[in-house]
PDB file of C-alpha atoms in Angstrom:
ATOM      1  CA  UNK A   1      -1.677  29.213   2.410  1.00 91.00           C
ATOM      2  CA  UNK A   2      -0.251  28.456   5.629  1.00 97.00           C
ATOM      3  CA  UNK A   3      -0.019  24.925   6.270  1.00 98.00           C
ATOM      4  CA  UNK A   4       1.515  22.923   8.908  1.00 98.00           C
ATOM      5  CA  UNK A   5       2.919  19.143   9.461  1.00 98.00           C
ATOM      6  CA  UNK A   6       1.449  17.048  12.581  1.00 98.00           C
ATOM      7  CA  UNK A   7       3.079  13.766  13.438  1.00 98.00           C
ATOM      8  CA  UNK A   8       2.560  11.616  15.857  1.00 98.00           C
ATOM      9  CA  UNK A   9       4.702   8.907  16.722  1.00 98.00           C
ATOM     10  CA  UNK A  10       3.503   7.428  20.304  1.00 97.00           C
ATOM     11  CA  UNK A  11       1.875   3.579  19.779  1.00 97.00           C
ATOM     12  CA  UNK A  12      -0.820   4.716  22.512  1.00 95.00           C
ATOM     13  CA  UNK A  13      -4.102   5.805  20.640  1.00 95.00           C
ATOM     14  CA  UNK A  14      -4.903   7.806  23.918  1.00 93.00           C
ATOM     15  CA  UNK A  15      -1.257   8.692  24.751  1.00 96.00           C
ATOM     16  CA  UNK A  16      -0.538  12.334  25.908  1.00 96.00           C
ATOM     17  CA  UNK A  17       1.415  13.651  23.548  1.00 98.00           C
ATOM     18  CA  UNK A  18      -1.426  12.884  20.781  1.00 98.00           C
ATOM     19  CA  UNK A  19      -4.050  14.988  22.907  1.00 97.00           C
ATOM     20  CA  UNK A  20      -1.733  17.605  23.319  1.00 98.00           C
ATOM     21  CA  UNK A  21      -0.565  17.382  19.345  1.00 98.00           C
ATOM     22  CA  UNK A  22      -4.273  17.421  18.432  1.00 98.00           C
ATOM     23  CA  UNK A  23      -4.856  20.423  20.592  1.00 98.00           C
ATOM     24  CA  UNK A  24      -1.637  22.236  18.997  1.00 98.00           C
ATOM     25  CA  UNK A  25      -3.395  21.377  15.567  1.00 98.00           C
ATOM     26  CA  UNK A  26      -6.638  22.345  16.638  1.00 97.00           C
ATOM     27  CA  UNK A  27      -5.739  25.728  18.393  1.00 98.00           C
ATOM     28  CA  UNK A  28      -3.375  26.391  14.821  1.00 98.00           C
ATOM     29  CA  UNK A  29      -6.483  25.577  12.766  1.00 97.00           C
ATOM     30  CA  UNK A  30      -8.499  28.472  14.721  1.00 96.00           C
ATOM     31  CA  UNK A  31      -5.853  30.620  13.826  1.00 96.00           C
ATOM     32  CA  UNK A  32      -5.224  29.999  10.726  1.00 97.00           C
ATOM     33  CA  UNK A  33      -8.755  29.116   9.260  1.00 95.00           C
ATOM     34  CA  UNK A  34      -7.558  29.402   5.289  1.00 96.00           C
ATOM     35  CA  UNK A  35      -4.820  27.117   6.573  1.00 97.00           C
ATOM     36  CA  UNK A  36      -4.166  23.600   6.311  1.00 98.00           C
ATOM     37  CA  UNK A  37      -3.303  20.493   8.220  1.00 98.00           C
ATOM     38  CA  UNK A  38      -0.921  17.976   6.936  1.00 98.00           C
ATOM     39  CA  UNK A  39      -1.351  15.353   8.964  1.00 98.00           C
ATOM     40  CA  UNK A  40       0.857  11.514   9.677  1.00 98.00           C
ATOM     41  CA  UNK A  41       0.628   8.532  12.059  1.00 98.00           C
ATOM     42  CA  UNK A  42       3.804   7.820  12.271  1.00 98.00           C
ATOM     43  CA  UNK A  43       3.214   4.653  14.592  1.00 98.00           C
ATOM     44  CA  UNK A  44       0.316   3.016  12.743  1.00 97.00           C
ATOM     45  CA  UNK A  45       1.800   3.983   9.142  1.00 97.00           C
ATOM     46  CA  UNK A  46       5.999   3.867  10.063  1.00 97.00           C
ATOM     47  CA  UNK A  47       8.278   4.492   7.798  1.00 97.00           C
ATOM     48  CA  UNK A  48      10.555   2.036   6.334  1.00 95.00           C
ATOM     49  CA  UNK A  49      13.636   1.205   7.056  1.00 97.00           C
ATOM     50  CA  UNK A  50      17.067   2.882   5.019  1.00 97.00           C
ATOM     51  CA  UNK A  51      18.744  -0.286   3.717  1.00 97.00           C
ATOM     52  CA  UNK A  52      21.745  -0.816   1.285  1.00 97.00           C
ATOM     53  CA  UNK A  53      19.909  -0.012  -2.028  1.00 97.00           C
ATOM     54  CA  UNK A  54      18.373   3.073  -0.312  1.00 98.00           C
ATOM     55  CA  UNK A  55      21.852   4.488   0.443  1.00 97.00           C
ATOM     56  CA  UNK A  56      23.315   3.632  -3.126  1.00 97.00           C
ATOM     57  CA  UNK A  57      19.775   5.536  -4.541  1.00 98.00           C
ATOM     58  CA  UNK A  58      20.453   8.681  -2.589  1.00 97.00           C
ATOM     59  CA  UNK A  59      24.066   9.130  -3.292  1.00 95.00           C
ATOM     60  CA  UNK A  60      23.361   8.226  -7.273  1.00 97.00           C
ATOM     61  CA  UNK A  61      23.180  11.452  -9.420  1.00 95.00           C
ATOM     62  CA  UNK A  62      19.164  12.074  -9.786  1.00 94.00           C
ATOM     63  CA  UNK A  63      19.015  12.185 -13.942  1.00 95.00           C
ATOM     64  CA  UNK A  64      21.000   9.056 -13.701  1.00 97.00           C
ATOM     65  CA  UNK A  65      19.094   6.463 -10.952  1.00 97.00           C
ATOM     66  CA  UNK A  66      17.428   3.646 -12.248  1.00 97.00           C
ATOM     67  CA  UNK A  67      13.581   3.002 -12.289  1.00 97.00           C
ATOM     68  CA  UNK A  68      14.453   1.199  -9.524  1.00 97.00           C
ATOM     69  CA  UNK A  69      16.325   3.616  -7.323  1.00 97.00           C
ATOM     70  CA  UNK A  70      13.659   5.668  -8.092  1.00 97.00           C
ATOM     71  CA  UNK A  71      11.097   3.432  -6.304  1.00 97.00           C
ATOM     72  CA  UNK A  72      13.238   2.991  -3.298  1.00 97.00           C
ATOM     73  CA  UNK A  73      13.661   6.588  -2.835  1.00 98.00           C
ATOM     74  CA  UNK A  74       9.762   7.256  -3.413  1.00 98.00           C
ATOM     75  CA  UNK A  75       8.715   7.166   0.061  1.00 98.00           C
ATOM     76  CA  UNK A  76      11.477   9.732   1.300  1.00 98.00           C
ATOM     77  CA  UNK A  77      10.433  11.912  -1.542  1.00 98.00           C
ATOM     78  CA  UNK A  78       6.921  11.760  -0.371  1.00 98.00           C
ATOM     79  CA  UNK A  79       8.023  12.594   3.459  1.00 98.00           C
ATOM     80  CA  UNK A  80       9.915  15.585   2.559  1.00 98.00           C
ATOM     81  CA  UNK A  81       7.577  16.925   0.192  1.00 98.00           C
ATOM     82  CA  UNK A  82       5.493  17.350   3.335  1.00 98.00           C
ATOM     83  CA  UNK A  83       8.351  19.205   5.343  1.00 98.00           C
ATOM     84  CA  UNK A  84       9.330  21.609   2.124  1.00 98.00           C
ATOM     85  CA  UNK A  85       5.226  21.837   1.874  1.00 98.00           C
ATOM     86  CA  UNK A  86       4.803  22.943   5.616  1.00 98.00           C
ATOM     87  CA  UNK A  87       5.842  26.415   7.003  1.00 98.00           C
ATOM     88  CA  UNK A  88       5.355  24.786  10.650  1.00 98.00           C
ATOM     89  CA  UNK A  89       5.793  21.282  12.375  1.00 98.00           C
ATOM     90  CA  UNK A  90       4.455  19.700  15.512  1.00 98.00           C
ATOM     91  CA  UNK A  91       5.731  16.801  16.778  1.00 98.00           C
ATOM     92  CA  UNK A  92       4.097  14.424  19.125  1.00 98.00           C
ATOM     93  CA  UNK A  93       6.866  12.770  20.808  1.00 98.00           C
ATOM     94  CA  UNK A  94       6.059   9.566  23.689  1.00 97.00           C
ATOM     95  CA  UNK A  95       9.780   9.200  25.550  1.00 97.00           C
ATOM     96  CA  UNK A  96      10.754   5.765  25.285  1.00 95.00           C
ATOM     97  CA  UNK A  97      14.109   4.213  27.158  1.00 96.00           C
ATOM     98  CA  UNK A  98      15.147   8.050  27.446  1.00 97.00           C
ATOM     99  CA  UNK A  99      14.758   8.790  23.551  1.00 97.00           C
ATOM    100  CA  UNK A 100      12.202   8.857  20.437  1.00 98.00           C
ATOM    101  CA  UNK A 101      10.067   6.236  19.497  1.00 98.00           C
ATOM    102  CA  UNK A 102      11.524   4.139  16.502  1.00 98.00           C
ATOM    103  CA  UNK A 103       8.905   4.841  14.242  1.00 98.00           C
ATOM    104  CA  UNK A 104      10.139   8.818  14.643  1.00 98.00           C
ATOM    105  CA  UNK A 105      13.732   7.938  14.128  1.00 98.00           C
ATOM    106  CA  UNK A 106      12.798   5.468  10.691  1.00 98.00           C
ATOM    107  CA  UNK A 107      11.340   8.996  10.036  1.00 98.00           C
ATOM    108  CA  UNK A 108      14.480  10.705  10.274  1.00 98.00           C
ATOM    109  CA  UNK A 109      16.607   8.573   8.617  1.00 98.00           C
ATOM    110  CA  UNK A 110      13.973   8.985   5.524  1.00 98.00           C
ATOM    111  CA  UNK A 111      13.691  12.927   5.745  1.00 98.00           C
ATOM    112  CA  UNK A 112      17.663  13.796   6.394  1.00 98.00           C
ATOM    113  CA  UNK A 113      18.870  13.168   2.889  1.00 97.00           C
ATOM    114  CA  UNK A 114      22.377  14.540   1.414  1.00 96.00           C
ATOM    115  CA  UNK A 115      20.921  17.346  -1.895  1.00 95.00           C
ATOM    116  CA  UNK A 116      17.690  17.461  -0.372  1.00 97.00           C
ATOM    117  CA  UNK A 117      17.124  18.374   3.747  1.00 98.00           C
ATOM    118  CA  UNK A 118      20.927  18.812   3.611  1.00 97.00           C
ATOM    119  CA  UNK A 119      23.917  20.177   1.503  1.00 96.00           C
ATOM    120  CA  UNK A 120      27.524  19.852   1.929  1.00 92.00           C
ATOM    121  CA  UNK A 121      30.084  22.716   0.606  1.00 86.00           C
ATOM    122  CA  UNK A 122      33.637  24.481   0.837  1.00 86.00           C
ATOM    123  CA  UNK A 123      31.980  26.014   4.263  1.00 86.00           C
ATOM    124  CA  UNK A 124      30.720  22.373   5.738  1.00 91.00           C
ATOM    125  CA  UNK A 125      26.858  20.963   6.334  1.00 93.00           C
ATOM    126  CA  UNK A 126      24.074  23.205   5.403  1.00 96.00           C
ATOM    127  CA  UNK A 127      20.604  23.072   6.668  1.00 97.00           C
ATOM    128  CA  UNK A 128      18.223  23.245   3.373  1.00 98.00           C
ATOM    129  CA  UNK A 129      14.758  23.811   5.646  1.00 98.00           C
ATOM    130  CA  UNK A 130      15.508  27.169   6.451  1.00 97.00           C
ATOM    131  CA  UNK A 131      12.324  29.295   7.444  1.00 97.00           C
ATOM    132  CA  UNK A 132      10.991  26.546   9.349  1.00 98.00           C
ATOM    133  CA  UNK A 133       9.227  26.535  13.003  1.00 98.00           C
ATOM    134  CA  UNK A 134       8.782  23.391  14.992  1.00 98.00           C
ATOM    135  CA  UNK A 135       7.498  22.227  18.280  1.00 98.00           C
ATOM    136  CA  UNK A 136       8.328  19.133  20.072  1.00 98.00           C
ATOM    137  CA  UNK A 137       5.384  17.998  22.553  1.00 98.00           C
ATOM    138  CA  UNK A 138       7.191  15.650  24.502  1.00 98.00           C
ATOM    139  CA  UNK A 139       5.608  13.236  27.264  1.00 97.00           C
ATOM    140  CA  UNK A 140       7.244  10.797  29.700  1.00 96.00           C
ATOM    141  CA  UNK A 141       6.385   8.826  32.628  1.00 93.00           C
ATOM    142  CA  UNK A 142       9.158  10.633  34.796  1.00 94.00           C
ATOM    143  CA  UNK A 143      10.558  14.331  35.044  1.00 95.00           C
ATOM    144  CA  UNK A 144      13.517  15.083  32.364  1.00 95.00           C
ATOM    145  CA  UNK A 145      13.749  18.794  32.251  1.00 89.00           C
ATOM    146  CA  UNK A 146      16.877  20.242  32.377  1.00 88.00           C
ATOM    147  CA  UNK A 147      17.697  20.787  36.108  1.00 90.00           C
ATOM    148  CA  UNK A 148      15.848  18.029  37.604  1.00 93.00           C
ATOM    149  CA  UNK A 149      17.805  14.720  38.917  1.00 94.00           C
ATOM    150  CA  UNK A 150      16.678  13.173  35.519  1.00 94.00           C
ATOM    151  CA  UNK A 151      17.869  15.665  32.633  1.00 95.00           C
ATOM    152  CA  UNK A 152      21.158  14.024  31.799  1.00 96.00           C
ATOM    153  CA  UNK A 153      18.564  11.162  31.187  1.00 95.00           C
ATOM    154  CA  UNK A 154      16.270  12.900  28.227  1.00 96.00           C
ATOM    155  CA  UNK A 155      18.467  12.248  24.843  1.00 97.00           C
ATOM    156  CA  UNK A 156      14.823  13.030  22.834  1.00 97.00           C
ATOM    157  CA  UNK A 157      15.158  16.673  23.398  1.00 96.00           C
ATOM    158  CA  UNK A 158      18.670  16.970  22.526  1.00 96.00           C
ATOM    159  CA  UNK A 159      18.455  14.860  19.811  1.00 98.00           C
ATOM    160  CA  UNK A 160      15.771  16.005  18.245  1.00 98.00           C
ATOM    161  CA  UNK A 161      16.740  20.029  18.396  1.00 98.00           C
ATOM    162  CA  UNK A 162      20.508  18.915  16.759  1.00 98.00           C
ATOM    163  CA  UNK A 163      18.535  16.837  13.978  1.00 98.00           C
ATOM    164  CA  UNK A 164      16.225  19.702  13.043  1.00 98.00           C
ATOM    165  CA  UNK A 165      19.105  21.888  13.488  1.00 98.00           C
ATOM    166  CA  UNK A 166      21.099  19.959  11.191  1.00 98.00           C
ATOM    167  CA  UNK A 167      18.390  20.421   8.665  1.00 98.00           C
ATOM    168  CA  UNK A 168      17.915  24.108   8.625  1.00 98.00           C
ATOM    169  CA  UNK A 169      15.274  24.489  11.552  1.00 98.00           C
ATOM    170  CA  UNK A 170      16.802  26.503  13.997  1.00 97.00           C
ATOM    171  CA  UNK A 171      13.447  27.908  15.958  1.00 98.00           C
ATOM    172  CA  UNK A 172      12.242  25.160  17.994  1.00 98.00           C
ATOM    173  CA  UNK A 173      10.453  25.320  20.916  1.00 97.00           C
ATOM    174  CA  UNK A 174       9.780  22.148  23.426  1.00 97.00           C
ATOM    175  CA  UNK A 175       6.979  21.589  25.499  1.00 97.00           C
ATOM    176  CA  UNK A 176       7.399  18.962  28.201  1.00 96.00           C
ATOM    177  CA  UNK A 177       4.759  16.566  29.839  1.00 95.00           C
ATOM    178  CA  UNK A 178       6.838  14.931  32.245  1.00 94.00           C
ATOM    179  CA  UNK A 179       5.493  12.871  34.678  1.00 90.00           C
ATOM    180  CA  UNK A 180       2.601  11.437  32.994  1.00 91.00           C
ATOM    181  CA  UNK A 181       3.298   7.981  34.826  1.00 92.00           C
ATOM    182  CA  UNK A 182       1.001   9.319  37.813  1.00 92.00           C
ATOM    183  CA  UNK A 183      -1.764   9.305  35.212  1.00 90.00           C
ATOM    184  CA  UNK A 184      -1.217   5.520  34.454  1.00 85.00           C
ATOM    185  CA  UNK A 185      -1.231   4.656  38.226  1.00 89.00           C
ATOM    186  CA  UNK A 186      -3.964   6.526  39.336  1.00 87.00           C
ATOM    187  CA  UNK A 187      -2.217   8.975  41.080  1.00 89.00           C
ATOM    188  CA  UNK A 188      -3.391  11.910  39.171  1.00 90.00           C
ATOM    189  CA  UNK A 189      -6.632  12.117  37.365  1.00 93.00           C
ATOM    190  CA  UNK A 190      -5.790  12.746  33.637  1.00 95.00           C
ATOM    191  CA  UNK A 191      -7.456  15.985  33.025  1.00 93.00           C
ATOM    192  CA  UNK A 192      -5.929  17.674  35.895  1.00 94.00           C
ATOM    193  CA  UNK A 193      -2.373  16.462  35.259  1.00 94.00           C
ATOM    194  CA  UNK A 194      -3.255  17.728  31.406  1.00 93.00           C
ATOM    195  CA  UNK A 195      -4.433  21.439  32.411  1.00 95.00           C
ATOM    196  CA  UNK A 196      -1.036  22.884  32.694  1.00 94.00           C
ATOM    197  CA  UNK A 197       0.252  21.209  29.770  1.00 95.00           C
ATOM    198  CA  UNK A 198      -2.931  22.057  27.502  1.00 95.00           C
ATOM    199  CA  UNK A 199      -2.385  25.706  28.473  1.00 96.00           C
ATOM    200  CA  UNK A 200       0.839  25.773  27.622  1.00 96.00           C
ATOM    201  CA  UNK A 201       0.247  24.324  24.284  1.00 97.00           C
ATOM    202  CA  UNK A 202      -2.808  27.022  23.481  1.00 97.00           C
ATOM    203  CA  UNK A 203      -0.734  29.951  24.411  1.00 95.00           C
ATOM    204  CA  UNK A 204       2.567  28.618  22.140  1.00 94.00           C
ATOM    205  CA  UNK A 205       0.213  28.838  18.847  1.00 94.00           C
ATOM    206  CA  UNK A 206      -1.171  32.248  20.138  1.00 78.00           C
TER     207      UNK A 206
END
């Protein structure tokens, strides 16, 4: 069965990168009606934080971590069940101060885990989500495309692509949004400053 992972991260319940996530997951499910939707709120349900008994848990031979370092490691085993699970990601993605949302990089620091996202051997890091396809749907108030004044400015794109990278997903495709601060002022009505964008999100699942 084909399924696919949806997060979204942005703390807006109406933000743009949800509508556009929901219509990536909606146009997906119309293609792949025996498929199926795995679906997180990353900003009302975060993930929590790595801290010191965390680290000592994931680095601790598995037949030999206590009940204990079992719990702590429960919720990462739980997060990357859903990326081994998944054949396909989309990630909702609100730009904030130039880069991800916290609640996406407490994600991270949960899912990229030494003997289980990623191996090291004689030949250096390996990627252990190989196979994998992901989309980044990325909105912002201004324009951070590559080219524009802005683009040194965007480290979520960047980031994001090395992370995944890291991990084994090497097809990734972005979508941008930029701009969406002339929806907030009034500027530009929503729908029309969504049109381009929505398109662009129907024909990448098609």
């Amino acid at each position: 069965m084909p399924t696919l992972l949806h997060l979204d991260s942005s703390p807006l319940p109406t933000s743009i990168s949800r509508e556009l996530a929901a219509e990536f997951s909606k146009t997906w499910n119309h293609k792949h009606p025996d498929g199926k939707v795995i679906y997180r709120d990353l900003a009302t349900n975060p993930a929590k934080p790595v801290d010191t008994t965390w680290i000592y848990s994931a680095y601790t031979p598995e037949d030999a971590r206590s009940a204990e370092q079992k719990s702590a490691l429960a919720h990462s085993d739980e997060l990357i069940a859903e990326l081994e699970q998944a054949d396909e990601y989309v990630i909702g993605v609100a730009m904030h101060n130039f880069s991800i949302p916290s609640v996406l990089k407490l994600w991270v620091d949960q899912i990229a885990r030494n003997g289980r996202t990623f191996s090291y051997g004689s030949a250096g890091p390996e990627g252990l989500l190989k196979g994998k396809k992901a989309t980044l749907i990325v909105a912002s108030g201004g324009v951070y495309e590559p080219g524009t004044p802005m683009g040194a400015y965007n480290f979520s794109d960047p980031y994001l692509r090395t992370i995944l990278g890291f991990l084994g997903v090497t097809d990734v495709h972005v979508i941008s949004a930029g701009g969406a601060a002339q929806v907030m002022t009034g500027a530009v009505d929503r729908g029309t400053f969504l049109k381009p964008s929505l398109d662009v999100v129907r024909n990448a699942v098609a």
